[in-house]
CSV table of C-alpha atoms and ligand atoms in Angstrom, one decimal:
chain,number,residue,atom,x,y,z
A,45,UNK,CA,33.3,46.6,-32.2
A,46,UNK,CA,31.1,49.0,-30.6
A,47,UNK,CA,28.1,48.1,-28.6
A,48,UNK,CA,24.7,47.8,-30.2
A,49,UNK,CA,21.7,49.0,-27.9
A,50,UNK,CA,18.4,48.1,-28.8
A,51,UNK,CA,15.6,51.1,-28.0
A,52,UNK,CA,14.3,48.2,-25.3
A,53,UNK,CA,17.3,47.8,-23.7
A,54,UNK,CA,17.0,51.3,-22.4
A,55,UNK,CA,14.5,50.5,-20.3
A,56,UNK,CA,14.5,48.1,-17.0
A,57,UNK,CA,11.5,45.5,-17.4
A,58,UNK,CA,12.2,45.1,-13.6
A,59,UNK,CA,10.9,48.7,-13.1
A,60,UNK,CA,7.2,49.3,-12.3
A,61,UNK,CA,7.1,52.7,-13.6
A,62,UNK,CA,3.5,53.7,-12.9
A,63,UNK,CA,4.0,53.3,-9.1
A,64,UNK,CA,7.3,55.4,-9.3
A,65,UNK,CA,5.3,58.7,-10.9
A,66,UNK,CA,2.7,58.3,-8.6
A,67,UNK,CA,4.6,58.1,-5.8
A,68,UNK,CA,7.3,61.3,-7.2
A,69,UNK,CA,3.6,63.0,-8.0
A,70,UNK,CA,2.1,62.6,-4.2
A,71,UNK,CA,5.4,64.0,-2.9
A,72,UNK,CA,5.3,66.5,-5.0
A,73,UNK,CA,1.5,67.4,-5.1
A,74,UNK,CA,-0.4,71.0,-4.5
A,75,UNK,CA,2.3,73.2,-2.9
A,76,UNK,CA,3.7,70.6,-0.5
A,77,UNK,CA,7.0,69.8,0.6
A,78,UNK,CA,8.9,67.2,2.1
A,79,UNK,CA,10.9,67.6,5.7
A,80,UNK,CA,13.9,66.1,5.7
A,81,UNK,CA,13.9,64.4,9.3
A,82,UNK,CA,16.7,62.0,8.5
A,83,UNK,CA,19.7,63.1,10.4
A,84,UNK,CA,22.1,60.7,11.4
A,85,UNK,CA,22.8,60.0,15.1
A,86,UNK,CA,26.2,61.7,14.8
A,87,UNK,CA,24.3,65.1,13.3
A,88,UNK,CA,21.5,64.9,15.2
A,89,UNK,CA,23.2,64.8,18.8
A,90,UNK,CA,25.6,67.4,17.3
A,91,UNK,CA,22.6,69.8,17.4
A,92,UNK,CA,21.3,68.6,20.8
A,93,UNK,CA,24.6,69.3,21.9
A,94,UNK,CA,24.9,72.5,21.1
A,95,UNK,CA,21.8,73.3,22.7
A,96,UNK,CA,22.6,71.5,25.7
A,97,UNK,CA,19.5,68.4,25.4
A,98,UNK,CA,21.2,65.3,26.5
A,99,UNK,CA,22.4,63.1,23.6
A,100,UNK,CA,20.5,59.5,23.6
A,101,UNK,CA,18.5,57.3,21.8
A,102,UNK,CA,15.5,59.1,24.4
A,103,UNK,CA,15.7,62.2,23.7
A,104,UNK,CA,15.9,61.8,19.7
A,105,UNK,CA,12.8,59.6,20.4
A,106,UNK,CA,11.1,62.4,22.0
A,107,UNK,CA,12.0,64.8,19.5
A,108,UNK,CA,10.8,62.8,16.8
A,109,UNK,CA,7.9,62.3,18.4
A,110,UNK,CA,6.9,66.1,18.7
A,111,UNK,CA,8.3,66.3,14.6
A,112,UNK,CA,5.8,63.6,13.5
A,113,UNK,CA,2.6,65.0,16.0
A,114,UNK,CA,2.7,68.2,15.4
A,115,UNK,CA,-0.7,69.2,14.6
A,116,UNK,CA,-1.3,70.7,11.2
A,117,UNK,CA,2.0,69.3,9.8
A,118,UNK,CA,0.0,67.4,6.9
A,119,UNK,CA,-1.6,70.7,5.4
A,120,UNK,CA,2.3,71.5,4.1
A,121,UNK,CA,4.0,68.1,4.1
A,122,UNK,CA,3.8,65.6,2.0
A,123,UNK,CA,6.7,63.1,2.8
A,124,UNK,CA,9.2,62.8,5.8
A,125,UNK,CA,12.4,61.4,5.6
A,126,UNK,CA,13.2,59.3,8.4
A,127,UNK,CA,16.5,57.9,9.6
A,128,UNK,CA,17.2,54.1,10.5
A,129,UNK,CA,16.6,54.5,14.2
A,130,UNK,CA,13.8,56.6,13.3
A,131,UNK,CA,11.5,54.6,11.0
A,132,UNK,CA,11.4,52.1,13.9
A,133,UNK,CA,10.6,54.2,16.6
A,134,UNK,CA,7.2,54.6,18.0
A,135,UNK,CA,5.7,57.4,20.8
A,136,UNK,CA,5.5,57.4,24.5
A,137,UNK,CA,2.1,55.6,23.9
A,138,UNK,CA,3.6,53.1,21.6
A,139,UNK,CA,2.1,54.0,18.6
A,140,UNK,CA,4.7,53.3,15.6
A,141,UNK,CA,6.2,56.5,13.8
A,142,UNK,CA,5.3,55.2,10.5
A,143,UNK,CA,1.8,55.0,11.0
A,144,UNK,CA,1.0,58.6,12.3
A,145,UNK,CA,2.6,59.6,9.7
A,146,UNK,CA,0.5,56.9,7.2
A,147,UNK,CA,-2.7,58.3,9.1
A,148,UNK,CA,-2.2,61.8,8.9
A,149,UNK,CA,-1.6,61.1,5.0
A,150,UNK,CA,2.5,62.1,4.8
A,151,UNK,CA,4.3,59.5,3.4
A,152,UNK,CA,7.1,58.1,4.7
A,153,UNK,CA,11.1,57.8,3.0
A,154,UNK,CA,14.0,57.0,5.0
A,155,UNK,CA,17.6,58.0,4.4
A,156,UNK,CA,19.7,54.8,2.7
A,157,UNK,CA,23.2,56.3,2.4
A,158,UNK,CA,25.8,55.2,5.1
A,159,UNK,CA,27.4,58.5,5.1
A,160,UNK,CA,30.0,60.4,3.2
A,161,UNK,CA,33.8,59.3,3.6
A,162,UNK,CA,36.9,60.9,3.2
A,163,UNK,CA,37.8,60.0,-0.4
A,164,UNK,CA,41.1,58.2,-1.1
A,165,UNK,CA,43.5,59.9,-2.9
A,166,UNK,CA,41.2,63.0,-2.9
A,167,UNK,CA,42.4,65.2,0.1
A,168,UNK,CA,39.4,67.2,1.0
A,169,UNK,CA,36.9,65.6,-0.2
A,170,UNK,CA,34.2,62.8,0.4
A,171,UNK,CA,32.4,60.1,-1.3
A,172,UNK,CA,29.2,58.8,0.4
A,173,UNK,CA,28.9,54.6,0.7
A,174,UNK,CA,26.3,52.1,1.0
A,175,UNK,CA,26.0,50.5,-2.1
A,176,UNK,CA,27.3,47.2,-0.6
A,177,UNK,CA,24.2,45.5,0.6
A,178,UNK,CA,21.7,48.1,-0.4
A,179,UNK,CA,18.7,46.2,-2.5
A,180,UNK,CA,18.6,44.1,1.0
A,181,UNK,CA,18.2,47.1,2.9
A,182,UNK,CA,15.6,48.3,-0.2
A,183,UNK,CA,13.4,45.2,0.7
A,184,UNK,CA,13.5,45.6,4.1
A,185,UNK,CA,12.6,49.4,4.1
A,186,UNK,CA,9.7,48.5,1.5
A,187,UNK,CA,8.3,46.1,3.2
A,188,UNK,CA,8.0,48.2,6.3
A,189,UNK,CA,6.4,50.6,4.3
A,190,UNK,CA,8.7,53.4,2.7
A,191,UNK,CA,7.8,55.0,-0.3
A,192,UNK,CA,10.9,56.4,-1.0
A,193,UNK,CA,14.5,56.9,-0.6
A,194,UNK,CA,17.2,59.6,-0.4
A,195,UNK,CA,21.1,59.7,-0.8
A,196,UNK,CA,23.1,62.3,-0.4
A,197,UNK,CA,26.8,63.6,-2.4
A,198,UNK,CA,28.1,66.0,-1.3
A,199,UNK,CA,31.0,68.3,-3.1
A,200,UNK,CA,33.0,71.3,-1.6
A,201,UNK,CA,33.9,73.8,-3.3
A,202,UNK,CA,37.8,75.3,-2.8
A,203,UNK,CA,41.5,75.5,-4.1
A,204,UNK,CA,41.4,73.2,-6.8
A,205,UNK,CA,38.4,71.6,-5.7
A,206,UNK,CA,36.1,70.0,-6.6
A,207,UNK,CA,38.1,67.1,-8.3
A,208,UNK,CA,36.6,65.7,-11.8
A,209,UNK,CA,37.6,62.4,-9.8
A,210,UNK,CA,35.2,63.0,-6.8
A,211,UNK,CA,32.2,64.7,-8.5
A,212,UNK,CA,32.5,61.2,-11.3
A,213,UNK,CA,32.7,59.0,-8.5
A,214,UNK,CA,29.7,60.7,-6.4
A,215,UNK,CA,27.4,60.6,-9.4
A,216,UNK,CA,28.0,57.2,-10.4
A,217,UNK,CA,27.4,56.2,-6.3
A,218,UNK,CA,24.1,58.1,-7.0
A,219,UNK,CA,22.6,56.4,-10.0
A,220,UNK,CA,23.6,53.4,-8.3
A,221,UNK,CA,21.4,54.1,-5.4
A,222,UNK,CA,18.7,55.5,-7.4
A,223,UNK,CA,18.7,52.8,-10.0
A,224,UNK,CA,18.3,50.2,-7.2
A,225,UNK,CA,15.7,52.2,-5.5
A,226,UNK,CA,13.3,52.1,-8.9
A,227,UNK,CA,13.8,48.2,-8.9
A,228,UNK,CA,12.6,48.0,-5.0
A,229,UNK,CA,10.1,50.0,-6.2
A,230,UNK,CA,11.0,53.0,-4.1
A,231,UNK,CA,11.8,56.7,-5.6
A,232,UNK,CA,15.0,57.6,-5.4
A,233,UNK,CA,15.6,61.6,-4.1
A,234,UNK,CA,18.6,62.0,-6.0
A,235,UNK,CA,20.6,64.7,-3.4
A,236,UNK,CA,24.0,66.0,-5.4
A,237,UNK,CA,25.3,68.8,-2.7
A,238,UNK,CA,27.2,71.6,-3.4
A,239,UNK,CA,28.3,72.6,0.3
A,240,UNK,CA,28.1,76.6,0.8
A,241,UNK,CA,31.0,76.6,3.5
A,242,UNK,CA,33.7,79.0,1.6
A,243,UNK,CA,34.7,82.2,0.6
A,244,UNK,CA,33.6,81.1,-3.3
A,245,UNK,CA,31.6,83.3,-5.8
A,246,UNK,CA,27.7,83.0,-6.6
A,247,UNK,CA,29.5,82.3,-10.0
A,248,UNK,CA,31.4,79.9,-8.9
A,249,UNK,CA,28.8,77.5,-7.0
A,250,UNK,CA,26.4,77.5,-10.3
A,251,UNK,CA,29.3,76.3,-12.7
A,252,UNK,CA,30.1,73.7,-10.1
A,253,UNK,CA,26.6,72.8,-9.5
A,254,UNK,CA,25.7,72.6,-13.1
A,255,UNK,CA,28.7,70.4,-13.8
A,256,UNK,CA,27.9,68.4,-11.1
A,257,UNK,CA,24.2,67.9,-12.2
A,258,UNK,CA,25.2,67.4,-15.8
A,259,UNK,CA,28.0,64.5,-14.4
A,260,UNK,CA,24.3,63.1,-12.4
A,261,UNK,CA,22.5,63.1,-14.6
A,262,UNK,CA,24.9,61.4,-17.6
A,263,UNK,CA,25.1,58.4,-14.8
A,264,UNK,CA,21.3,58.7,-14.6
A,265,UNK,CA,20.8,58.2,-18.0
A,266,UNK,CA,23.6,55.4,-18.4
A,267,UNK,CA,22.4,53.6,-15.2
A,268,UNK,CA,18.7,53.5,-16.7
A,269,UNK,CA,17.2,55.2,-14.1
A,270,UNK,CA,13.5,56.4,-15.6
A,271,UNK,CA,13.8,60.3,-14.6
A,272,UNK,CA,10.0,60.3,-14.6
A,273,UNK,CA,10.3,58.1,-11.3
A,274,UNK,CA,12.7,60.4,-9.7
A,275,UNK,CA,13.2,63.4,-7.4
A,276,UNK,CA,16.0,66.1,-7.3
A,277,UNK,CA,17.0,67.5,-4.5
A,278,UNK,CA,19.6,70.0,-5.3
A,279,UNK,CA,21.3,73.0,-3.5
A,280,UNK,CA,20.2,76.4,-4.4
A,281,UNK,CA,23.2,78.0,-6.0
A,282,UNK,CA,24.2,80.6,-3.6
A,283,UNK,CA,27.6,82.5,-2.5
A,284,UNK,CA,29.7,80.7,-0.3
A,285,UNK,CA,29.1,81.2,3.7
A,286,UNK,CA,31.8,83.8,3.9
A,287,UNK,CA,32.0,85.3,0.6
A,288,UNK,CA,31.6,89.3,1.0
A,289,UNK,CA,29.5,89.4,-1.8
A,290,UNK,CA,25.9,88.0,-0.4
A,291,UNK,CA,23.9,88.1,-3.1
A,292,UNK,CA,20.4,89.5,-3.3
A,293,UNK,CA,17.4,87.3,-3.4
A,294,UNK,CA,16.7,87.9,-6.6
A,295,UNK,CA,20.3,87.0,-7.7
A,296,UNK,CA,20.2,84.1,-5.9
A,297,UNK,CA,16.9,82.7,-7.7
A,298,UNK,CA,18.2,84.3,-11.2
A,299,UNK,CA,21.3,81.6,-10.8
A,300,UNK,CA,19.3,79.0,-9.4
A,301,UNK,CA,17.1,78.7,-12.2
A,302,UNK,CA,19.5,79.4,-15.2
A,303,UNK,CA,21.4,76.4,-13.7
A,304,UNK,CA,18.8,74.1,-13.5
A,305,UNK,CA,17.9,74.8,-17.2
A,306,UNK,CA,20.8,73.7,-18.4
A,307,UNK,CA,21.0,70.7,-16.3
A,308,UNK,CA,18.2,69.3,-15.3
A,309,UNK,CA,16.0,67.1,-18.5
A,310,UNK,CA,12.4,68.2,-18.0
A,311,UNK,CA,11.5,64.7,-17.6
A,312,UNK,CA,12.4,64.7,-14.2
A,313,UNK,CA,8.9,65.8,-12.4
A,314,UNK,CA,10.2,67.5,-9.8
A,315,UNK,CA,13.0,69.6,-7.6
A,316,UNK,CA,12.9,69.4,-4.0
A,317,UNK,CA,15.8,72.0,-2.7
A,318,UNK,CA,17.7,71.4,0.7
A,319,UNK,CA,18.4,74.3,2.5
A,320,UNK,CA,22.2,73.4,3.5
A,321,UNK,CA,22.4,75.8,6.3
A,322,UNK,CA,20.5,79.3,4.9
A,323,UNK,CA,18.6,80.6,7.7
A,324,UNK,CA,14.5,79.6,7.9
A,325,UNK,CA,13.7,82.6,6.6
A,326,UNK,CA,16.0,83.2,4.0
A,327,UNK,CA,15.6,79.8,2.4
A,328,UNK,CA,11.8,80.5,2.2
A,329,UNK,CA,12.2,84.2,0.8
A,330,UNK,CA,15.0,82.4,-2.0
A,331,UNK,CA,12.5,79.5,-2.7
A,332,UNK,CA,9.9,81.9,-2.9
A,333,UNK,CA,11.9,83.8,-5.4
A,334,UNK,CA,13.3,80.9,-7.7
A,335,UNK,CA,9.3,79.5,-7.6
A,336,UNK,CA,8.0,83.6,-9.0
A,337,UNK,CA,11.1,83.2,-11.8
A,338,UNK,CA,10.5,79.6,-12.6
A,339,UNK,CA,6.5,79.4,-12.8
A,340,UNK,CA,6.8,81.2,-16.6
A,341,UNK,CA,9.8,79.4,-17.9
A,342,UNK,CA,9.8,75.8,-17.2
A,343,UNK,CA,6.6,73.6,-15.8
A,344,UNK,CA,8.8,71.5,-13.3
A,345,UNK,CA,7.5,71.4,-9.7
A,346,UNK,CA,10.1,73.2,-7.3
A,347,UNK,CA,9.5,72.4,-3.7
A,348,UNK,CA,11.5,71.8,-0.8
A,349,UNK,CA,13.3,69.0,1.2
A,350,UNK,CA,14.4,71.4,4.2
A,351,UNK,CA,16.0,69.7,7.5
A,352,UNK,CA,17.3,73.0,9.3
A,353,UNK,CA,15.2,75.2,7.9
A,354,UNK,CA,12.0,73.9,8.9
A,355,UNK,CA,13.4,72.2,12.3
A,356,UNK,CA,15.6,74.4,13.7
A,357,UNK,CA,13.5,77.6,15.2
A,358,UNK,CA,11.1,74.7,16.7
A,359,UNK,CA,14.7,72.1,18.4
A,360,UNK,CA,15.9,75.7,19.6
A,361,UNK,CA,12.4,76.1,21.8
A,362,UNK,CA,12.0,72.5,22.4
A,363,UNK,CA,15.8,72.1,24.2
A,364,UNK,CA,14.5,68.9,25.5
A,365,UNK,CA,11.8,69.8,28.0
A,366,UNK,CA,8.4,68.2,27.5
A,367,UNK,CA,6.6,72.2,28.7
A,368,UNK,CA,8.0,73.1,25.4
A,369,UNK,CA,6.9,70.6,23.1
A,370,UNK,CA,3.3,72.8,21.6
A,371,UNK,CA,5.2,75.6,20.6
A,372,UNK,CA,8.0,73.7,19.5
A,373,UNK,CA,5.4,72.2,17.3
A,374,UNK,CA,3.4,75.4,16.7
A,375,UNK,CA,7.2,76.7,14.9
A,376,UNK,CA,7.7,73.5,13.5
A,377,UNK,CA,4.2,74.2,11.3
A,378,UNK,CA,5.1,78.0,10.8
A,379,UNK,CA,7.8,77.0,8.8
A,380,UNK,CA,6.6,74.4,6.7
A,381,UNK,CA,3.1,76.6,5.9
A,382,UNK,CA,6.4,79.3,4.9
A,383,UNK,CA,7.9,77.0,2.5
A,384,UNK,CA,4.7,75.8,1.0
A,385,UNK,CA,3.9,79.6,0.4
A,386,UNK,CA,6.8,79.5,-1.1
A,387,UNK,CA,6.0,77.3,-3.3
A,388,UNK,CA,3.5,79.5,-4.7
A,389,UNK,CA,5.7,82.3,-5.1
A,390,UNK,CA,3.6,83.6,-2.0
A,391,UNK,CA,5.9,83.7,0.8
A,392,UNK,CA,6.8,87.6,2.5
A,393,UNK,CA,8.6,88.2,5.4
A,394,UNK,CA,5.0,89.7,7.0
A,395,UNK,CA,4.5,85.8,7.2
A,396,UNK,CA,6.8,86.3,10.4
A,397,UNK,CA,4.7,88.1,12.2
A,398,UNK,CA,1.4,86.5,12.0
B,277,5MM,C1,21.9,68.6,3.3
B,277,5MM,O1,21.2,67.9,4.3
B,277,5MM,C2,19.9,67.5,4.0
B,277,5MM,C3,18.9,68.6,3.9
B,277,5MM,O2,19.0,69.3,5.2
B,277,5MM,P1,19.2,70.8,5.2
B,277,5MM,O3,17.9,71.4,4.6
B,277,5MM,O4,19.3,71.1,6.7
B,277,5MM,O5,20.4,71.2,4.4
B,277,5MM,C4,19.5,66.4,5.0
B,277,5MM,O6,18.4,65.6,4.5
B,277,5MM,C5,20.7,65.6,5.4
B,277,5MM,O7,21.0,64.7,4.3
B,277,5MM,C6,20.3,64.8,6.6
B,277,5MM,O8,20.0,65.7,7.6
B,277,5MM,C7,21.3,63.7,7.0
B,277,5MM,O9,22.5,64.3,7.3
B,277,5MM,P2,23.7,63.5,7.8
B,277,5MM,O10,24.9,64.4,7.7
B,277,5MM,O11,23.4,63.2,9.2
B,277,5MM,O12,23.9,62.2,7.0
């Protein structure tokens, strides 16, 4: 006998749905964007490492601490994902993170997955995991006063990958997530990757990222997650990292946008790209682009959730010393004033030099 839905039972009663879109609407407000803050310990010391700054719970302190006082940060950020060790952190002075960041009108999300996993049976390729004991860790986030959440898939793209298996299993972890995040009353940032590292086509990253969307957003809908309450946070389709054939701007924001017409219901009020390891500038130039194309065929909001491409010009002058912190934090504000002139359509590489 087949199952009989009622038109109610496509809606959670547990949901308040009015603070979801007016959370999703402050993140997404003016030309704003969000900064994705929320690396892990293992990514984040990665960097330092590489840059030689020691790698302890001090220095990501301190770096976080210039991140979230950097004067001017407010004018282009709306929302900062932070990271467990993060949202409980508090400066030299003892002031908590979370409420310089309340004060100066950003609102705070924190970063609920657990990471992604090597996928059994799936050589290759990961699943992310932290359903088990999630709407606990909802609560406890909540009640310290995030607003929202983010969880991140991620797919690569290469001989016979990605498997039907792993992009299924991904967005069902997803709507998972985000369908506990509405009940908690917390918007979920909904982050299906498509990694860039690979030889693959332009082509081929938007037919994987559309499926991929299209698989999200089928869970989405069976999970009863209200779309309304929720933020994308997609890759921009682009060529892979070693393809020969880099595509032009133009190209780049020509794919972007046919993909996410297909995919993504208009309900949803907003797409806040990643940057996934572009460089600063070209991820503003591309957003820019996608944001001139977009404006006259489809009235979602496309901002950005950058990590790298707002942080990293601003951790390579910081390299741990104190002396560097202003103009760490003076590049640290270039970029996100970039990416919300971007937003606009108004970003040009004469933004560079000023
Ligand atoms: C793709 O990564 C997200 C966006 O960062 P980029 O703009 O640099 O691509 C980012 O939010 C990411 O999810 C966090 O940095 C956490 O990463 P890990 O790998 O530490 O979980």
């Amino acid at each position: 006998m087949p199952i009989q839905f009622k038109p109610e039972d496509s809606r959670n009663s547990l949901v308040d749905e009015q603070k979801l879109v007016q959370t999703a609407a402050a993140l997404l407000v003016g030309d704003k964007g969000l900064l994705a803050m929320d690396e892990s310990n293992p990514t984040c010391d990665q960097r330092f490492a590489r840059l030689g700054i020691p790698q302890t719970v001090e220095a990501r302190r301190a770096y976080r601490e210039l991140i979230v006082t950097a004067p001017g940060l407010a004018d282009s950020i709306s929302g900062a994902i932070l990271y467990d060790e993060t949202i409980r952190q508090r400066t030299l002075e003892g002031v908590p993170f979370l409420k310089i960041l309340l004060d100066a009108g950003i609102v705070p999300g924190i970063k609920v997955d657990l990471g992604a996993k090597d996928m059994a049976g799936h050589p290759g390729e990961k699943i992310t995991e932290g359903l088990d004991g999630l709407r606990e860790r909802l609560a406890e986030y909540a009640g310290m006063g995030a607003r929202f959440a983010k969880w991140r898939a991620v797919l690569a793209i290469g001989d016979g990958l990605p498997s039907r298996g792993c992009m299924e299993a991904n967005a069902h972890a997803l709507a998972r997530y985000a369908a506990l995040c509405q009940e908690a009353g917390l918007v979920p940032i909904v982050e299906p990757e498509v990694l860039m590292e690979g030889a693959h086509t332009l082509e081929r990253c938007g037919q994987v990222t559309e499926e991929f969307l299209c698989a999200v957003f089928a869970q989405l809908h069976t999970q009863r997650v209200m779309l309304e309450g929720m933020i994308l946070k997609p890759n921009m389709v682009l060529p892979g990292s070693t393809c020969p054939d880099q595509a032009t701007v133009e190209k780049v924001a020509d794919a972007t946008v046919a993909c996410l017409l297909r995919a993504v219901p208009p309900a949803v009020p907003g797409i806040a790209f990643l940057s996934g390891g572009q460089s600063a500038e070209l991820a503003s130039a591309r957003l820019s682009a996608i944001n001139t194309i977009f404006k006259l065929r489809q009235p979602l909001a496309l901002a950005f959730s950058f990590a790298r491409a707002i942080q990293q010009p601003a951790l390579e002058i910081w390299k741990g010393e104190d002396a560097n912190a202003p103009e760490a934090q003076r590049a640290l504000v270039h970029r996100a004033r970039c990416n919300r002139a971007a937003r606009r359509g108004g970003y040009s590489a004469e933004m560079e030099r000023s």
